[in-house]
């Protein structure tokens, strides 16, 4: 009889994009059943003491060392173009940033003199209306889907 094939592990919280899940933290708390574990232990999560670490074997030095090659800088000929936004994105619309350092954060779109900016909340950079240009923030393919 052939050995059983392992089924791949699938997350209970599928990704909308990498790093942003479909469900919120509070929803996943309930789905994982953490509330039941906490209730069973008198309102406190059970603690497990760490096992003592095993001593590591002495590491051998590598047999081969890389050559001292100098990497060439990558040539980037891209010219920044103005962002084309979906018609439904108007000043005052609240969006969720899908890429970059602030992904997952909510921002409000405002129209200034010559270009669109997404202004966020106080918690993004400890200042009100922290600005990022839409080109570096919005992921246009996401808005073109629906």
mmCIF file of C-alpha atoms in Angstrom:
data_model
loop_
_atom_site.group_PDB
_atom_site.id
_atom_site.type_symbol
_atom_site.label_atom_id
_atom_site.label_comp_id
_atom_site.label_asym_id
_atom_site.label_seq_id
_atom_site.Cartn_x
_atom_site.Cartn_y
_atom_site.Cartn_z
ATOM 1 C CA UNK A 1 0.000 0.000 0.000
ATOM 2 C CA UNK A 2 1.365 3.420 -0.994
ATOM 3 C CA UNK A 3 2.163 5.927 1.784
ATOM 4 C CA UNK A 4 -0.370 8.682 2.325
ATOM 5 C CA UNK A 5 0.480 11.982 0.720
ATOM 6 C CA UNK A 6 0.658 14.930 3.082
ATOM 7 C CA UNK A 7 -1.928 17.608 2.500
ATOM 8 C CA UNK A 8 -0.440 21.116 2.403
ATOM 9 C CA UNK A 9 -1.225 23.354 5.375
ATOM 10 C CA UNK A 10 -3.688 26.097 4.492
ATOM 11 C CA UNK A 11 -4.134 29.282 6.489
ATOM 12 C CA UNK A 12 -7.521 29.960 8.056
ATOM 13 C CA UNK A 13 -7.039 33.615 7.161
ATOM 14 C CA UNK A 14 -6.476 33.870 3.390
ATOM 15 C CA UNK A 15 -4.429 36.821 2.171
ATOM 16 C CA UNK A 16 -5.999 39.682 0.249
ATOM 17 C CA UNK A 17 -2.453 40.642 -0.650
ATOM 18 C CA UNK A 18 0.777 39.492 0.963
ATOM 19 C CA UNK A 19 0.750 40.586 4.591
ATOM 20 C CA UNK A 20 -2.918 41.643 4.797
ATOM 21 C CA UNK A 21 -5.416 38.968 5.774
ATOM 22 C CA UNK A 22 -9.102 38.710 4.932
ATOM 23 C CA UNK A 23 -10.185 38.614 8.585
ATOM 24 C CA UNK A 24 -9.346 41.002 11.421
ATOM 25 C CA UNK A 25 -7.313 40.101 14.508
ATOM 26 C CA UNK A 26 -10.440 39.871 16.667
ATOM 27 C CA UNK A 27 -12.176 37.594 14.139
ATOM 28 C CA UNK A 28 -9.127 35.293 14.033
ATOM 29 C CA UNK A 29 -9.015 35.243 17.857
ATOM 30 C CA UNK A 30 -12.483 33.719 17.800
ATOM 31 C CA UNK A 31 -11.882 31.404 14.816
ATOM 32 C CA UNK A 32 -8.757 29.930 16.448
ATOM 33 C CA UNK A 33 -10.702 29.239 19.657
ATOM 34 C CA UNK A 34 -8.318 31.183 21.876
ATOM 35 C CA UNK A 35 -11.249 32.404 23.948
ATOM 36 C CA UNK A 36 -12.045 28.785 24.916
ATOM 37 C CA UNK A 37 -8.441 28.041 25.959
ATOM 38 C CA UNK A 38 -8.371 31.186 28.065
ATOM 39 C CA UNK A 39 -11.734 30.403 29.701
ATOM 40 C CA UNK A 40 -10.660 26.836 30.518
ATOM 41 C CA UNK A 41 -7.579 28.139 32.381
ATOM 42 C CA UNK A 42 -9.347 30.704 34.526
ATOM 43 C CA UNK A 43 -9.002 33.712 32.198
ATOM 44 C CA UNK A 44 -5.230 33.323 31.713
ATOM 45 C CA UNK A 45 -3.338 31.671 28.869
ATOM 46 C CA UNK A 46 -1.371 28.588 30.005
ATOM 47 C CA UNK A 47 2.402 29.102 30.275
ATOM 48 C CA UNK A 48 4.940 26.549 29.132
ATOM 49 C CA UNK A 49 8.511 26.708 30.407
ATOM 50 C CA UNK A 50 11.237 26.641 27.758
ATOM 51 C CA UNK A 51 13.294 23.487 27.359
ATOM 52 C CA UNK A 52 17.028 23.862 27.986
ATOM 53 C CA UNK A 53 18.895 24.434 24.730
ATOM 54 C CA UNK A 54 21.161 21.650 23.497
ATOM 55 C CA UNK A 55 24.810 22.586 22.954
ATOM 56 C CA UNK A 56 25.594 23.280 19.304
ATOM 57 C CA UNK A 57 28.321 21.277 17.579
ATOM 58 C CA UNK A 58 31.428 23.188 16.514
ATOM 59 C CA UNK A 59 31.011 24.587 12.993
ATOM 60 C CA UNK A 60 33.539 23.751 10.334
ATOM 61 C CA UNK A 61 34.911 26.603 8.240
ATOM 62 C CA UNK A 62 33.561 26.676 4.657
ATOM 63 C CA UNK A 63 35.548 24.794 2.028
ATOM 64 C CA UNK A 64 35.010 27.419 -0.665
ATOM 65 C CA UNK A 65 34.953 31.183 -0.363
ATOM 66 C CA UNK A 66 33.188 33.475 -2.855
ATOM 67 C CA UNK A 67 35.278 35.548 -5.228
ATOM 68 C CA UNK A 68 35.410 39.281 -4.569
ATOM 69 C CA UNK A 69 33.124 40.334 -7.397
ATOM 70 C CA UNK A 70 31.762 43.865 -7.418
ATOM 71 C CA UNK A 71 28.081 43.987 -8.305
ATOM 72 C CA UNK A 72 27.016 46.314 -11.106
ATOM 73 C CA UNK A 73 24.247 48.719 -10.177
ATOM 74 C CA UNK A 74 20.944 47.919 -11.852
ATOM 75 C CA UNK A 75 20.092 50.445 -14.586
ATOM 76 C CA UNK A 76 16.619 51.850 -14.069
ATOM 77 C CA UNK A 77 15.261 53.863 -17.001
ATOM 78 C CA UNK A 78 11.737 54.135 -15.619
ATOM 79 C CA UNK A 79 10.180 57.589 -15.812
ATOM 80 C CA UNK A 80 7.515 58.418 -13.218
ATOM 81 C CA UNK A 81 4.135 58.998 -14.837
ATOM 82 C CA UNK A 82 1.054 60.593 -13.268
ATOM 83 C CA UNK A 83 -1.224 58.083 -11.588
ATOM 84 C CA UNK A 84 -4.509 57.283 -13.311
ATOM 85 C CA UNK A 85 -7.168 56.751 -10.676
ATOM 86 C CA UNK A 86 -10.492 54.953 -10.845
ATOM 87 C CA UNK A 87 -13.511 57.257 -11.238
ATOM 88 C CA UNK A 88 -14.913 56.176 -7.849
ATOM 89 C CA UNK A 89 -11.811 57.470 -6.024
ATOM 90 C CA UNK A 90 -12.795 61.041 -5.205
ATOM 91 C CA UNK A 91 -11.633 63.521 -2.541
ATOM 92 C CA UNK A 92 -12.774 62.285 0.859
ATOM 93 C CA UNK A 93 -12.773 58.586 -0.090
ATOM 94 C CA UNK A 94 -11.225 56.293 2.532
ATOM 95 C CA UNK A 95 -8.846 53.713 1.040
ATOM 96 C CA UNK A 96 -6.641 50.966 2.464
ATOM 97 C CA UNK A 97 -2.971 51.069 1.442
ATOM 98 C CA UNK A 98 -2.011 47.742 -0.138
ATOM 99 C CA UNK A 99 1.704 48.195 -0.765
ATOM 100 C CA UNK A 100 4.722 49.780 0.835
ATOM 101 C CA UNK A 101 5.701 50.660 4.362
ATOM 102 C CA UNK A 102 2.199 51.645 5.503
ATOM 103 C CA UNK A 103 0.233 48.766 3.949
ATOM 104 C CA UNK A 104 -2.920 47.910 5.828
ATOM 105 C CA UNK A 105 -3.416 51.506 7.002
ATOM 106 C CA UNK A 106 -6.507 53.526 6.119
ATOM 107 C CA UNK A 107 -6.023 56.822 4.305
ATOM 108 C CA UNK A 108 -8.287 59.636 3.145
ATOM 109 C CA UNK A 109 -7.817 60.976 -0.394
ATOM 110 C CA UNK A 110 -7.644 64.756 -0.743
ATOM 111 C CA UNK A 111 -7.116 66.877 -3.854
ATOM 112 C CA UNK A 112 -4.482 69.604 -3.625
ATOM 113 C CA UNK A 113 -3.301 72.156 -6.164
ATOM 114 C CA UNK A 114 -1.750 69.923 -8.840
ATOM 115 C CA UNK A 115 -1.724 66.303 -7.717
ATOM 116 C CA UNK A 116 -3.578 63.757 -5.612
ATOM 117 C CA UNK A 117 -2.246 62.840 -2.202
ATOM 118 C CA UNK A 118 -3.421 60.253 0.272
ATOM 119 C CA UNK A 119 -3.434 61.759 3.732
ATOM 120 C CA UNK A 120 -3.448 59.358 6.648
ATOM 121 C CA UNK A 121 -4.249 59.432 10.339
ATOM 122 C CA UNK A 122 -2.187 60.637 13.281
ATOM 123 C CA UNK A 123 -0.805 57.193 14.058
ATOM 124 C CA UNK A 124 1.062 56.767 10.757
ATOM 125 C CA UNK A 125 3.855 59.295 11.346
ATOM 126 C CA UNK A 126 2.843 61.074 14.560
ATOM 127 C CA UNK A 127 1.497 63.988 12.582
ATOM 128 C CA UNK A 128 -1.927 64.766 11.191
ATOM 129 C CA UNK A 129 -2.431 64.258 7.433
ATOM 130 C CA UNK A 130 0.846 62.543 6.711
ATOM 131 C CA UNK A 131 1.181 62.706 2.915
ATOM 132 C CA UNK A 132 2.171 60.076 0.389
ATOM 133 C CA UNK A 133 1.672 60.448 -3.342
ATOM 134 C CA UNK A 134 -0.815 57.989 -4.771
ATOM 135 C CA UNK A 135 1.717 56.572 -7.205
ATOM 136 C CA UNK A 136 3.756 54.990 -4.419
ATOM 137 C CA UNK A 137 0.769 54.060 -2.272
ATOM 138 C CA UNK A 138 -2.094 52.761 -4.380
ATOM 139 C CA UNK A 139 -2.104 49.440 -6.129
ATOM 140 C CA UNK A 140 -4.147 50.218 -9.262
ATOM 141 C CA UNK A 141 -4.719 46.603 -10.324
ATOM 142 C CA UNK A 142 -6.671 46.030 -7.094
ATOM 143 C CA UNK A 143 -9.137 48.809 -7.857
ATOM 144 C CA UNK A 144 -9.506 47.770 -11.516
ATOM 145 C CA UNK A 145 -10.812 44.318 -10.537
ATOM 146 C CA UNK A 146 -14.302 45.302 -9.452
#
